[in-house]
Coordinates of C-alpha atoms in Angstrom, one line a residue:
M1047 CA 0.0 0.0 0.0
R1048 CA 2.8 2.4 0.9
K1049 CA 4.6 1.7 -2.4
K1050 CA 1.4 2.4 -4.3
I1051 CA 1.0 5.8 -2.6
L1052 CA 4.7 6.7 -3.3
F1053 CA 4.3 5.7 -7.0
I1054 CA 1.2 7.9 -7.3
A1055 CA 3.0 10.9 -5.7
F1056 CA 5.9 10.4 -8.1
L1057 CA 3.5 10.4 -11.1
L1058 CA 1.8 13.7 -9.9
S1059 CA 5.2 15.4 -9.4
A1060 CA 6.3 14.3 -12.9
V1061 CA 3.1 15.7 -14.4
F1062 CA 3.5 19.0 -12.5
F1063 CA 7.1 19.3 -13.7
V1064 CA 6.2 18.7 -17.3
Q1065 CA 3.4 21.3 -17.2
C1066 CA 5.7 24.0 -15.6
R1067 CA 8.4 23.3 -18.2
A1068 CA 5.9 23.7 -21.0
K1069 CA 4.7 27.1 -19.6
E1070 CA 8.4 28.3 -19.3
D1071 CA 9.2 27.3 -22.8
K1072 CA 6.1 29.2 -24.1
R1073 CA 7.0 32.3 -22.1
H1074 CA 10.5 32.3 -23.6
E1075 CA 9.0 32.0 -27.1
T1076 CA 6.8 35.0 -26.4
D1077 CA 9.7 37.1 -25.1
D1078 CA 11.8 36.1 -28.2
S1079 CA 9.0 37.1 -30.4
V1080 CA 8.6 40.5 -28.7
K1081 CA 12.3 41.1 -29.0
T1082 CA 12.3 40.2 -32.7
E1083 CA 9.4 42.7 -33.3
I1084 CA 11.3 45.4 -31.4
A1085 CA 14.4 44.7 -33.4
K1086 CA 12.4 44.9 -36.7
E1087 CA 10.9 48.2 -35.6
A1088 CA 14.3 49.5 -34.7
T1089 CA 15.7 48.9 -38.1
V1090 CA 13.1 51.2 -39.8
I1091 CA 13.8 54.2 -37.4
K1092 CA 16.2 56.6 -39.2
D1093 CA 17.8 59.9 -38.4
T1094 CA 15.9 62.3 -40.8
T1095 CA 18.0 65.3 -39.9
N1096 CA 19.1 67.1 -43.2
V1097 CA 17.3 64.5 -45.3
S1098 CA 15.8 66.0 -48.5
E1099 CA 12.3 65.2 -49.7
D1100 CA 13.5 62.5 -52.1
G1101 CA 15.2 60.8 -49.2
E1102 CA 18.8 61.6 -50.1
Q1103 CA 21.3 62.9 -47.6
P1104 CA 22.7 66.3 -48.8
D1105 CA 26.5 66.6 -49.2
T1106 CA 26.6 69.8 -47.1
P1107 CA 24.3 71.2 -44.4
Q1108 CA 21.7 73.6 -45.5
I1109 CA 22.6 77.3 -44.8
A1110 CA 20.0 79.9 -44.1
Q1111 CA 19.8 82.8 -46.7
R1112 CA 21.9 85.8 -45.6
E1113 CA 19.3 88.5 -45.2
P1114 CA 19.3 91.1 -42.5
H1115 CA 15.6 92.1 -42.7
K1116 CA 12.9 92.0 -45.3
G1117 CA 13.6 94.9 -47.8
F1118 CA 17.1 95.4 -46.6
V1119 CA 20.5 94.1 -47.8
Y1120 CA 24.1 93.9 -46.7
V1121 CA 25.8 96.6 -48.8
K1122 CA 29.0 94.6 -49.2
D1123 CA 27.0 91.9 -51.1
L1124 CA 26.5 94.5 -53.8
I1125 CA 29.8 96.4 -53.5
P1126 CA 32.5 93.8 -52.7
D1127 CA 35.3 96.4 -52.4
L1128 CA 33.4 98.4 -49.9
I1129 CA 35.3 99.4 -46.7
E1130 CA 33.1 98.9 -43.6
D1131 CA 34.1 101.0 -40.6
L1132 CA 31.0 101.1 -38.5
R1133 CA 32.1 103.5 -35.7
Y1134 CA 29.2 102.8 -33.4
F1135 CA 30.2 99.1 -33.3
T1136 CA 33.4 100.4 -31.6
T1137 CA 34.4 103.0 -29.0
N1138 CA 35.9 105.3 -31.7
N1139 CA 32.9 107.6 -31.8
F1140 CA 31.7 110.8 -30.1
M1141 CA 30.4 108.9 -27.0
G1142 CA 33.5 106.8 -26.6
V1143 CA 31.5 103.6 -26.0
K1144 CA 30.0 100.8 -28.1
V1145 CA 26.5 101.8 -29.1
D1146 CA 23.3 99.7 -28.4
G1147 CA 22.1 97.7 -31.3
Y1148 CA 25.4 97.3 -33.1
E1149 CA 26.5 93.6 -33.0
A1150 CA 28.7 93.5 -36.1
N1151 CA 30.8 95.7 -38.4
V1152 CA 28.4 95.4 -41.3
A1153 CA 26.6 98.1 -43.3
I1154 CA 22.9 97.5 -44.0
L1155 CA 20.6 99.6 -46.2
T1156 CA 17.3 99.2 -48.0
K1157 CA 17.7 97.4 -51.2
Q1158 CA 16.9 100.6 -53.2
A1159 CA 19.5 102.7 -51.4
A1160 CA 22.1 100.0 -51.8
E1161 CA 21.5 99.6 -55.5
K1162 CA 21.9 103.4 -56.0
L1163 CA 25.0 103.4 -53.9
K1164 CA 26.4 100.7 -56.1
E1165 CA 25.9 103.0 -59.1
A1166 CA 27.9 105.7 -57.2
A1167 CA 30.6 103.2 -56.3
D1168 CA 31.0 102.1 -59.9
E1169 CA 31.5 105.7 -61.0
L1170 CA 33.9 106.5 -58.1
R1171 CA 35.9 103.3 -58.9
K1172 CA 36.6 104.6 -62.4
M1173 CA 37.9 107.8 -60.7
G1174 CA 40.3 105.7 -58.5
Y1175 CA 38.2 105.6 -55.3
V1176 CA 36.4 103.1 -53.2
I1177 CA 33.6 103.9 -50.6
K1178 CA 34.1 103.7 -46.9
I1179 CA 30.9 103.6 -44.7
Y1180 CA 30.9 104.9 -41.1
D1181 CA 27.2 104.3 -40.6
A1182 CA 24.2 103.2 -42.6
Y1183 CA 21.0 101.7 -41.1
R1184 CA 20.8 102.6 -37.4
P1185 CA 18.4 100.9 -35.1
Q1186 CA 16.1 103.1 -33.0
C1187 CA 17.7 101.7 -29.8
A1188 CA 21.0 103.2 -30.9
V1189 CA 19.3 106.6 -31.2
D1190 CA 17.8 106.1 -27.8
H1191 CA 21.3 105.4 -26.5
F1192 CA 22.5 108.7 -28.0
V1193 CA 19.7 110.6 -26.2
R1194 CA 20.4 109.0 -22.8
W1195 CA 24.1 109.8 -23.2
A1196 CA 23.5 113.4 -24.1
K1197 CA 21.8 113.9 -20.7
T1198 CA 24.8 112.5 -18.7
S1199 CA 28.0 114.2 -17.6
D1200 CA 30.2 111.8 -19.6
Q1201 CA 32.5 114.0 -21.8
R1202 CA 35.4 111.6 -22.4
N1203 CA 35.6 112.4 -26.2
K1204 CA 34.7 116.1 -26.0
K1205 CA 38.2 117.2 -27.3
D1206 CA 38.0 115.2 -30.5
Y1207 CA 34.3 115.6 -31.4
Y1208 CA 32.8 118.7 -29.8
P1209 CA 35.6 120.9 -28.4
T1210 CA 33.9 124.2 -28.9
L1211 CA 30.4 123.1 -27.8
A1212 CA 28.8 122.6 -24.4
K1213 CA 27.6 119.1 -24.1
N1214 CA 24.1 120.2 -23.0
S1215 CA 23.8 121.9 -26.4
L1216 CA 24.1 118.7 -28.4
F1217 CA 20.5 117.7 -27.7
P1218 CA 18.4 118.4 -29.6
T1219 CA 20.6 120.5 -32.0
Y1220 CA 22.9 117.6 -33.1
I1221 CA 21.2 114.6 -31.4
A1222 CA 17.5 114.1 -31.8
R1223 CA 15.0 111.4 -30.6
K1224 CA 14.6 110.2 -34.2
S1225 CA 17.1 109.7 -36.9
G1226 CA 16.7 109.3 -40.7
H1227 CA 19.2 106.5 -40.5
S1228 CA 16.6 104.3 -38.8
K1229 CA 14.5 104.5 -42.0
G1230 CA 17.3 102.5 -43.7
S1231 CA 18.2 104.7 -46.6
T1232 CA 20.8 107.2 -45.1
I1233 CA 24.5 106.7 -45.2
D1234 CA 27.5 108.3 -43.4
M1235 CA 30.5 107.8 -45.7
T1236 CA 33.7 109.0 -47.3
I1237 CA 36.0 107.8 -50.1
C1238 CA 39.4 106.2 -50.1
H1239 CA 42.2 105.9 -52.7
K1240 CA 41.6 102.6 -54.4
E1241 CA 45.3 101.7 -54.5
T1242 CA 46.2 102.5 -50.9
G1243 CA 42.9 102.4 -49.0
K1244 CA 43.8 105.8 -47.5
E1245 CA 41.0 108.2 -46.9
V1246 CA 40.7 111.3 -49.1
D1247 CA 41.4 114.3 -46.9
M1248 CA 38.1 116.1 -46.1
G1249 CA 39.7 118.4 -43.6
E1250 CA 37.7 117.3 -40.6
H1251 CA 36.6 113.8 -39.5
F1252 CA 33.3 112.0 -39.3
D1253 CA 30.9 113.1 -36.5
Y1254 CA 32.8 116.3 -35.7
F1255 CA 30.1 118.6 -34.3
G1256 CA 30.3 122.1 -35.6
P1257 CA 30.7 124.4 -38.7
P1258 CA 33.9 122.8 -39.9
S1259 CA 31.9 119.8 -40.9
H1260 CA 29.6 121.8 -43.1
P1261 CA 30.3 120.8 -46.7
S1262 CA 30.9 124.4 -47.9
F1263 CA 32.9 125.6 -44.9
V1264 CA 36.4 127.1 -45.7
G1265 CA 38.7 128.8 -43.2
K1266 CA 40.3 128.5 -39.8
Y1267 CA 38.4 127.5 -36.7
I1268 CA 39.0 127.4 -33.0
G1269 CA 41.5 124.7 -32.0
G1270 CA 44.0 125.5 -34.7
G1271 CA 42.2 123.6 -37.5
E1272 CA 41.6 124.8 -41.1
I1273 CA 39.4 123.7 -43.9
T1274 CA 41.2 124.6 -47.2
P1275 CA 39.8 125.0 -50.7
Q1276 CA 41.2 121.6 -51.5
H1277 CA 39.2 120.0 -48.7
K1278 CA 36.1 121.7 -50.0
K1279 CA 36.8 120.5 -53.5
N1280 CA 37.1 116.9 -52.2
R1281 CA 33.8 117.2 -50.4
M1282 CA 32.1 118.7 -53.4
M1283 CA 33.4 116.0 -55.7
L1284 CA 31.8 113.3 -53.4
R1285 CA 28.7 115.3 -53.1
E1286 CA 28.3 115.7 -56.9
V1287 CA 28.7 112.0 -57.5
M1288 CA 26.1 111.1 -54.8
V1289 CA 23.6 113.6 -56.1
R1290 CA 23.9 112.2 -59.6
H1291 CA 22.9 108.8 -58.3
G1292 CA 19.8 109.9 -56.5
F1293 CA 21.0 111.0 -53.1
K1294 CA 20.4 114.3 -51.3
P1295 CA 23.2 115.8 -49.2
Y1296 CA 22.9 117.4 -45.7
D1297 CA 24.2 120.9 -45.3
S1298 CA 25.6 120.3 -41.8
E1299 CA 27.6 117.1 -42.5
W1300 CA 29.8 116.5 -45.5
W1301 CA 29.6 112.7 -45.0
H1302 CA 25.8 112.4 -44.8
F1303 CA 23.5 111.4 -47.7
T1304 CA 19.9 110.1 -48.0
L1305 CA 18.2 108.4 -50.9
R1306 CA 15.7 110.9 -52.4
N1307 CA 12.9 108.5 -52.9
E1308 CA 13.5 106.4 -49.8
P1309 CA 11.1 103.4 -49.6
Y1310 CA 10.2 103.8 -45.9
P1311 CA 9.9 107.6 -45.3
T1312 CA 7.9 107.3 -42.1
T1313 CA 9.1 104.0 -40.6
F1314 CA 11.8 103.8 -37.9
F1315 CA 13.1 100.3 -37.7
E1316 CA 14.2 98.4 -34.6
F1317 CA 16.2 95.4 -35.7
Y1318 CA 19.8 95.1 -34.7
V1319 CA 22.9 95.5 -36.9
K1320 CA 24.3 92.0 -37.0

């Protein structure tokens, strides 16, 4: 009797073992199947970065179009031999500090102004000169910076830029809350000898506040300076070329010209120079 009981217990254990093994094998089969499906899915996942619509990888990364603002252009793209000397991007200016809104030494103008300036550059080049730009489009935040500065006591560059003037007289006579430059079609410029890059002598430098900067001024002035007839001749030569190509001069600054038919006569832009 005892042997019979032991035999039955053995048979039950064997059946139980076989059933457990079958379940384990089935679970492994399921896991392997899941792993296979995951692997299959993984093979169809691709990095689609820089993939064109036809599925081809480009040879070089795509580069965004070089455009400063709708309706504006980088002047050097039209005039490759242009010399850019944006003074407000540096401390070499009447304030003696870098001006708000200037993040690069690049001249920006409306497309219309740049195209007309190119015509002037082509004529000047035949005469042996290239254009140098001190300022072109000027963001409104830069003008705001000028106004704030005018109301401070900082006079670090008075000797070079306004030696005969009281600083509190600069605003609003020379510095205003709005500037034609912010409309995008005004340029502060000079010309340089094409062979040497040296500036043509205009008698007094850019942004000097006072009568010696007036295009027609001739004579001596306080501080020992003198504007000679040759200086005036140089100024008039630049002025005549610019007028021929659609720009109007400014009677207080020999370097300042504005496109006559500017495209945005009442809009003062805010975007940065960069």
